[in-house]
PDB file of C-alpha atoms in Angstrom:
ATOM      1  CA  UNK A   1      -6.296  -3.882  -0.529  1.00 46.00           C
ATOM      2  CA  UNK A   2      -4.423  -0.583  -2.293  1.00 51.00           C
ATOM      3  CA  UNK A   3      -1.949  -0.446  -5.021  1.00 50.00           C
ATOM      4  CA  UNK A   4       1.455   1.476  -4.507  1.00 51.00           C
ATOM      5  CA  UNK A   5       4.410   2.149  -7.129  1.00 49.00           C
ATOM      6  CA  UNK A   6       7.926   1.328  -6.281  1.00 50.00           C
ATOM      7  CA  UNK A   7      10.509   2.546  -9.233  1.00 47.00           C
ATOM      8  CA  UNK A   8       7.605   2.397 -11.949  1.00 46.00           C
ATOM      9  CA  UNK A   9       6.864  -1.229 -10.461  1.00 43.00           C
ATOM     10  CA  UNK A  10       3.108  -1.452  -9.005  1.00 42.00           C
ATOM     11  CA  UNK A  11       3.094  -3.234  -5.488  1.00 48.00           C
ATOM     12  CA  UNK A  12       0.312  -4.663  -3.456  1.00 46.00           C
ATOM     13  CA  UNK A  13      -0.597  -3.479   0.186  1.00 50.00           C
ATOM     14  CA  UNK A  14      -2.727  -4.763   2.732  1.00 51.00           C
ATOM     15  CA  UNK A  15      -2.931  -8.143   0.775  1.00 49.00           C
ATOM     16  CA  UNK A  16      -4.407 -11.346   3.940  1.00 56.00           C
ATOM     17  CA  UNK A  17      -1.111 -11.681   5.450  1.00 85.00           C
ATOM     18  CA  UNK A  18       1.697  -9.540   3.107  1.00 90.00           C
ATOM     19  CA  UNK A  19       1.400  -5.998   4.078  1.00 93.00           C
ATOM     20  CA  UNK A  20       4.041  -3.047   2.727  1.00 93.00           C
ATOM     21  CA  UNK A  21       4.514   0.452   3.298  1.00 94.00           C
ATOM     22  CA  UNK A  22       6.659   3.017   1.596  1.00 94.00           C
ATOM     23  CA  UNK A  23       8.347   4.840   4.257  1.00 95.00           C
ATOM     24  CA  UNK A  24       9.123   8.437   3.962  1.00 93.00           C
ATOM     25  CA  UNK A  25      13.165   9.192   4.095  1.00 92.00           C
ATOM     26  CA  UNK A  26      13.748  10.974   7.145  1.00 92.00           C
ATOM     27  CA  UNK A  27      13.719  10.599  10.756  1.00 86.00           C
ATOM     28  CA  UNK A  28       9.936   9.895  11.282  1.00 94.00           C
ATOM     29  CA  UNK A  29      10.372   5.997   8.858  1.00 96.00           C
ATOM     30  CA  UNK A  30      12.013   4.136  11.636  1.00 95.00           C
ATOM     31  CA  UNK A  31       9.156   5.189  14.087  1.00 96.00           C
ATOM     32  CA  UNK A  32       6.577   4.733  11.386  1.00 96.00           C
ATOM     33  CA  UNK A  33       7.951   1.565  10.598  1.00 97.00           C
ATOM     34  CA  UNK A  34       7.510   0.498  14.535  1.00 97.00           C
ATOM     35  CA  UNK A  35       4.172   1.060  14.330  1.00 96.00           C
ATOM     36  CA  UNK A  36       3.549  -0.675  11.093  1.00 96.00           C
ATOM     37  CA  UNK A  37       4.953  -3.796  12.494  1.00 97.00           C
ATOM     38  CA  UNK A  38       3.573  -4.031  15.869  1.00 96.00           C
ATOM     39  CA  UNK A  39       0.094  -3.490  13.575  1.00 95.00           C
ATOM     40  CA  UNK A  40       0.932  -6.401  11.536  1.00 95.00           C
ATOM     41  CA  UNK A  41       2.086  -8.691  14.067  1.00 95.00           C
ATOM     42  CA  UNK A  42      -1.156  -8.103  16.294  1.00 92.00           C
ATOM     43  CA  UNK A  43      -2.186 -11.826  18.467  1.00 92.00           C
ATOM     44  CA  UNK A  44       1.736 -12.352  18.441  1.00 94.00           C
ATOM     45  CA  UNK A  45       3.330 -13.057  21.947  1.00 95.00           C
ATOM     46  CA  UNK A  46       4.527  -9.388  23.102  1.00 96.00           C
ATOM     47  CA  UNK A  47       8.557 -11.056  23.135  1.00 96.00           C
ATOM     48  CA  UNK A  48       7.907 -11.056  19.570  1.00 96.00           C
ATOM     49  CA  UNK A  49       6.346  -7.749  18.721  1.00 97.00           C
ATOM     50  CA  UNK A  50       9.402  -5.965  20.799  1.00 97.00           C
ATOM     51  CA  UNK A  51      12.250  -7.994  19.037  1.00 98.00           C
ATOM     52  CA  UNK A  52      10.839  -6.836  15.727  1.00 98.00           C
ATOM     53  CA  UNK A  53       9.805  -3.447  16.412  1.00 98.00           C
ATOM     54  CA  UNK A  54      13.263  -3.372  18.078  1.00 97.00           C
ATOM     55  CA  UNK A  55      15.090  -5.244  14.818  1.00 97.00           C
ATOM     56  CA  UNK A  56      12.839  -3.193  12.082  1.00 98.00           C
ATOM     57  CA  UNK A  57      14.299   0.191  13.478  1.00 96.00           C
ATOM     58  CA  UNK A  58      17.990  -0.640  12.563  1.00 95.00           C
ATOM     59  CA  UNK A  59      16.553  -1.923   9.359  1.00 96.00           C
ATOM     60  CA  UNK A  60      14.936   1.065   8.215  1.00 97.00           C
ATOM     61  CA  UNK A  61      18.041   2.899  10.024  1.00 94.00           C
ATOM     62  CA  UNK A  62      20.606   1.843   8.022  1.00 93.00           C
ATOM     63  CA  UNK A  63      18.399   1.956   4.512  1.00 95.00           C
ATOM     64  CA  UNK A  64      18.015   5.929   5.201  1.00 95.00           C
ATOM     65  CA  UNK A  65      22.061   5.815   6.344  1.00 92.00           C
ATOM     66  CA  UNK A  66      23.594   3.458   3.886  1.00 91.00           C
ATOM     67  CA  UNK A  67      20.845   2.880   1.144  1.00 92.00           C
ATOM     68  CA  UNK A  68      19.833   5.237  -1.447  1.00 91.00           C
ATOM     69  CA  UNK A  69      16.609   5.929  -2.813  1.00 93.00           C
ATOM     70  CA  UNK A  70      12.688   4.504  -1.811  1.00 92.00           C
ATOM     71  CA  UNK A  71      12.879   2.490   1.225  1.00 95.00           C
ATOM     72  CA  UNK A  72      10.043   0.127   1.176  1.00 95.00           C
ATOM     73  CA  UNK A  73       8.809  -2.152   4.698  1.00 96.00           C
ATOM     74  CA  UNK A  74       7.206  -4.948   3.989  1.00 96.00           C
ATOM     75  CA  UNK A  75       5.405  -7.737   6.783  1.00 96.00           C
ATOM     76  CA  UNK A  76       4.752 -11.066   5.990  1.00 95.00           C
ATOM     77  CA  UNK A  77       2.549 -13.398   8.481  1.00 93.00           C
ATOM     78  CA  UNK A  78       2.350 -17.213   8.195  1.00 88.00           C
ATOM     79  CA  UNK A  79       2.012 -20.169  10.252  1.00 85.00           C
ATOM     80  CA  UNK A  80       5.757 -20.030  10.807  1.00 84.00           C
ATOM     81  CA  UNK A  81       5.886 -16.522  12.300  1.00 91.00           C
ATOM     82  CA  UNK A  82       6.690 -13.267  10.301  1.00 96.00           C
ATOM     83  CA  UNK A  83       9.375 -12.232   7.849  1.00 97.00           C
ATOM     84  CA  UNK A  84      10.067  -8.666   7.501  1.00 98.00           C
ATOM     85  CA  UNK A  85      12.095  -7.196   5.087  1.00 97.00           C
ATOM     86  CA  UNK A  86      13.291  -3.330   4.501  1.00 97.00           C
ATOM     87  CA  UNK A  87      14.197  -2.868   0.417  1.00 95.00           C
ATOM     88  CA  UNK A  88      16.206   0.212  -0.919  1.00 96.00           C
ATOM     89  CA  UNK A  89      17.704   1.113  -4.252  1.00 94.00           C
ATOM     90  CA  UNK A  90      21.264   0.566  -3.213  1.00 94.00           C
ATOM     91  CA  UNK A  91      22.788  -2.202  -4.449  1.00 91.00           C
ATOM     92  CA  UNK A  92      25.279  -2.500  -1.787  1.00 90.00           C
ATOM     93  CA  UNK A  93      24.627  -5.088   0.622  1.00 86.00           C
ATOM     94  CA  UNK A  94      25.065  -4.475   4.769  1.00 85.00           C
ATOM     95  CA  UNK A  95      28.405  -5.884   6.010  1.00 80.00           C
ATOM     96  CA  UNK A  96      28.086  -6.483   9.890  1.00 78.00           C
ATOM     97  CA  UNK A  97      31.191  -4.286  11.615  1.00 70.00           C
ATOM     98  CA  UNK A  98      33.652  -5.409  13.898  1.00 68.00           C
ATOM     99  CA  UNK A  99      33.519  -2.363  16.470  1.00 63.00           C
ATOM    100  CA  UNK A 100      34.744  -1.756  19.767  1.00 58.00           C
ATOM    101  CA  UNK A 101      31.495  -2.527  22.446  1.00 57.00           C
ATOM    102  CA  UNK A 102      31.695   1.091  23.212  1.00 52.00           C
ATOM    103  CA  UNK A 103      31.206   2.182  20.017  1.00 52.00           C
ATOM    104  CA  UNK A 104      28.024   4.610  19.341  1.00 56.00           C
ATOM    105  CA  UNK A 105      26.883   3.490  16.086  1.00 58.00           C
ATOM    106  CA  UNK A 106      28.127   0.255  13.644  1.00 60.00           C
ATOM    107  CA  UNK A 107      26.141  -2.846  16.344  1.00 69.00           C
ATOM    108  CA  UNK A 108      22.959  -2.904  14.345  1.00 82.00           C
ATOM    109  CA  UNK A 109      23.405  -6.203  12.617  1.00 89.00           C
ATOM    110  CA  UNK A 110      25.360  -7.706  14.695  1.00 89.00           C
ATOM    111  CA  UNK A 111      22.035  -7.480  17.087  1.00 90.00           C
ATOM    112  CA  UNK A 112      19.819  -8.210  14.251  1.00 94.00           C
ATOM    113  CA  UNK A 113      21.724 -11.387  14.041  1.00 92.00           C
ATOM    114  CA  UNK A 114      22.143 -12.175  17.467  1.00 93.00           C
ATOM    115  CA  UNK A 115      17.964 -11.757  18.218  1.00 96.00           C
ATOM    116  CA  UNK A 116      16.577 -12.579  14.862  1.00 96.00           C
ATOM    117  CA  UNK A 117      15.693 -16.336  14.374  1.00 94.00           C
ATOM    118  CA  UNK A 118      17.666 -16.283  10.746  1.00 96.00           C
ATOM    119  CA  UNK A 119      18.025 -13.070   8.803  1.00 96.00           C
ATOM    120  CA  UNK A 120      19.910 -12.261   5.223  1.00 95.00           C
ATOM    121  CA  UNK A 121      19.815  -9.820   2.300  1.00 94.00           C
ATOM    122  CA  UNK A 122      19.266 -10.619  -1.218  1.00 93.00           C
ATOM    123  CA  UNK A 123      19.458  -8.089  -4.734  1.00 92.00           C
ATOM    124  CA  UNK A 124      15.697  -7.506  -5.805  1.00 88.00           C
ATOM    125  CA  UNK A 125      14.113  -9.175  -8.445  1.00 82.00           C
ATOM    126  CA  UNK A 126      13.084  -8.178 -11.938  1.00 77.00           C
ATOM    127  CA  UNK A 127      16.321  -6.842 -12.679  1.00 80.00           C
ATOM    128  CA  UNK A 128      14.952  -3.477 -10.296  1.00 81.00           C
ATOM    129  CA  UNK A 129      18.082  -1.866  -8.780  1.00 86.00           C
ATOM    130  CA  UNK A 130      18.445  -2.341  -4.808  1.00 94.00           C
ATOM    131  CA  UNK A 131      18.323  -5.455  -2.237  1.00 95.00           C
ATOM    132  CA  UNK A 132      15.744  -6.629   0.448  1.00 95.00           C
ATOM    133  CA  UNK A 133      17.247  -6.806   3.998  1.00 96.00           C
ATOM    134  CA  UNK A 134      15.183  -9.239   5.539  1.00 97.00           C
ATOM    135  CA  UNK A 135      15.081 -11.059   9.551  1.00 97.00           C
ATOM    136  CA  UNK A 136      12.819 -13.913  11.066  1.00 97.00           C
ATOM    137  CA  UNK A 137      10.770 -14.731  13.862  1.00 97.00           C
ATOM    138  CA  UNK A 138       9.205 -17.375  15.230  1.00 91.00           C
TER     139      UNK A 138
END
């Protein structure tokens, strides 16, 4: 088990089943975060590990596009299946867009929400500026 900072705030990684990364902000966090995931949710059924390798990417995609500041992964196992959440500073939440099907970009959450089994965002705690963005899975 490590300790990390997150805006002055320490956090704990590695922890039994609540692991959390800091991820760096450019191109290389959405494969980092891939690989963090499908390390967390080892002895899962591979449908599982895909969806949220697959779901985690637009996560961590639209905190570096949208967001501002640290963008923070974190995995949480439990008997129900595993949570995982991206955080950033902004305190903007995501708004799912209404675009064309042939549109290039914009059709992240609408898959998160189609493949997740429930998903949402909330501000974070402790009065620290930002929001959690956050999906299921069985």
């Amino acid at each position: 088990m490590g300790q990390a900072v997150l805006g002055g705030v320490p956090i704990t990684v590695n922890h039994d089943q609540v692991q959390a990364w800091v991820l760096p902000p450019d191109l290389s966090a959405a494969s980092l975060a891939r690989g963090h995931v499908a390390a967390a949710c080892a002895g899962l059924p591979g449908e599982t590990v895909y969806t949220a390798r697959l779901l985690v990417t637009e996560l961590v995609s639209n905190a570096l596009v949208h967001g501002r500041g640290t963008v923070l992964l974190t995995v949480v196992r439990d008997h129900a299946g595993v949570r995982v959440e991206v955080h950033d500073e902004s305190p903007h939440p995501p708004v799912i867009k209404h675009r064309s099907p042939m549109a290039e970009h914009g059709a992240g959450l609408k898959l998160v929400s189609a493949m997740a089994g429930s998903w949402g965002t909330e501000p974070l705690a402790d009065g620290r500026p930002g929001k959690r963005v956050w999906f299921t899975l069985p």
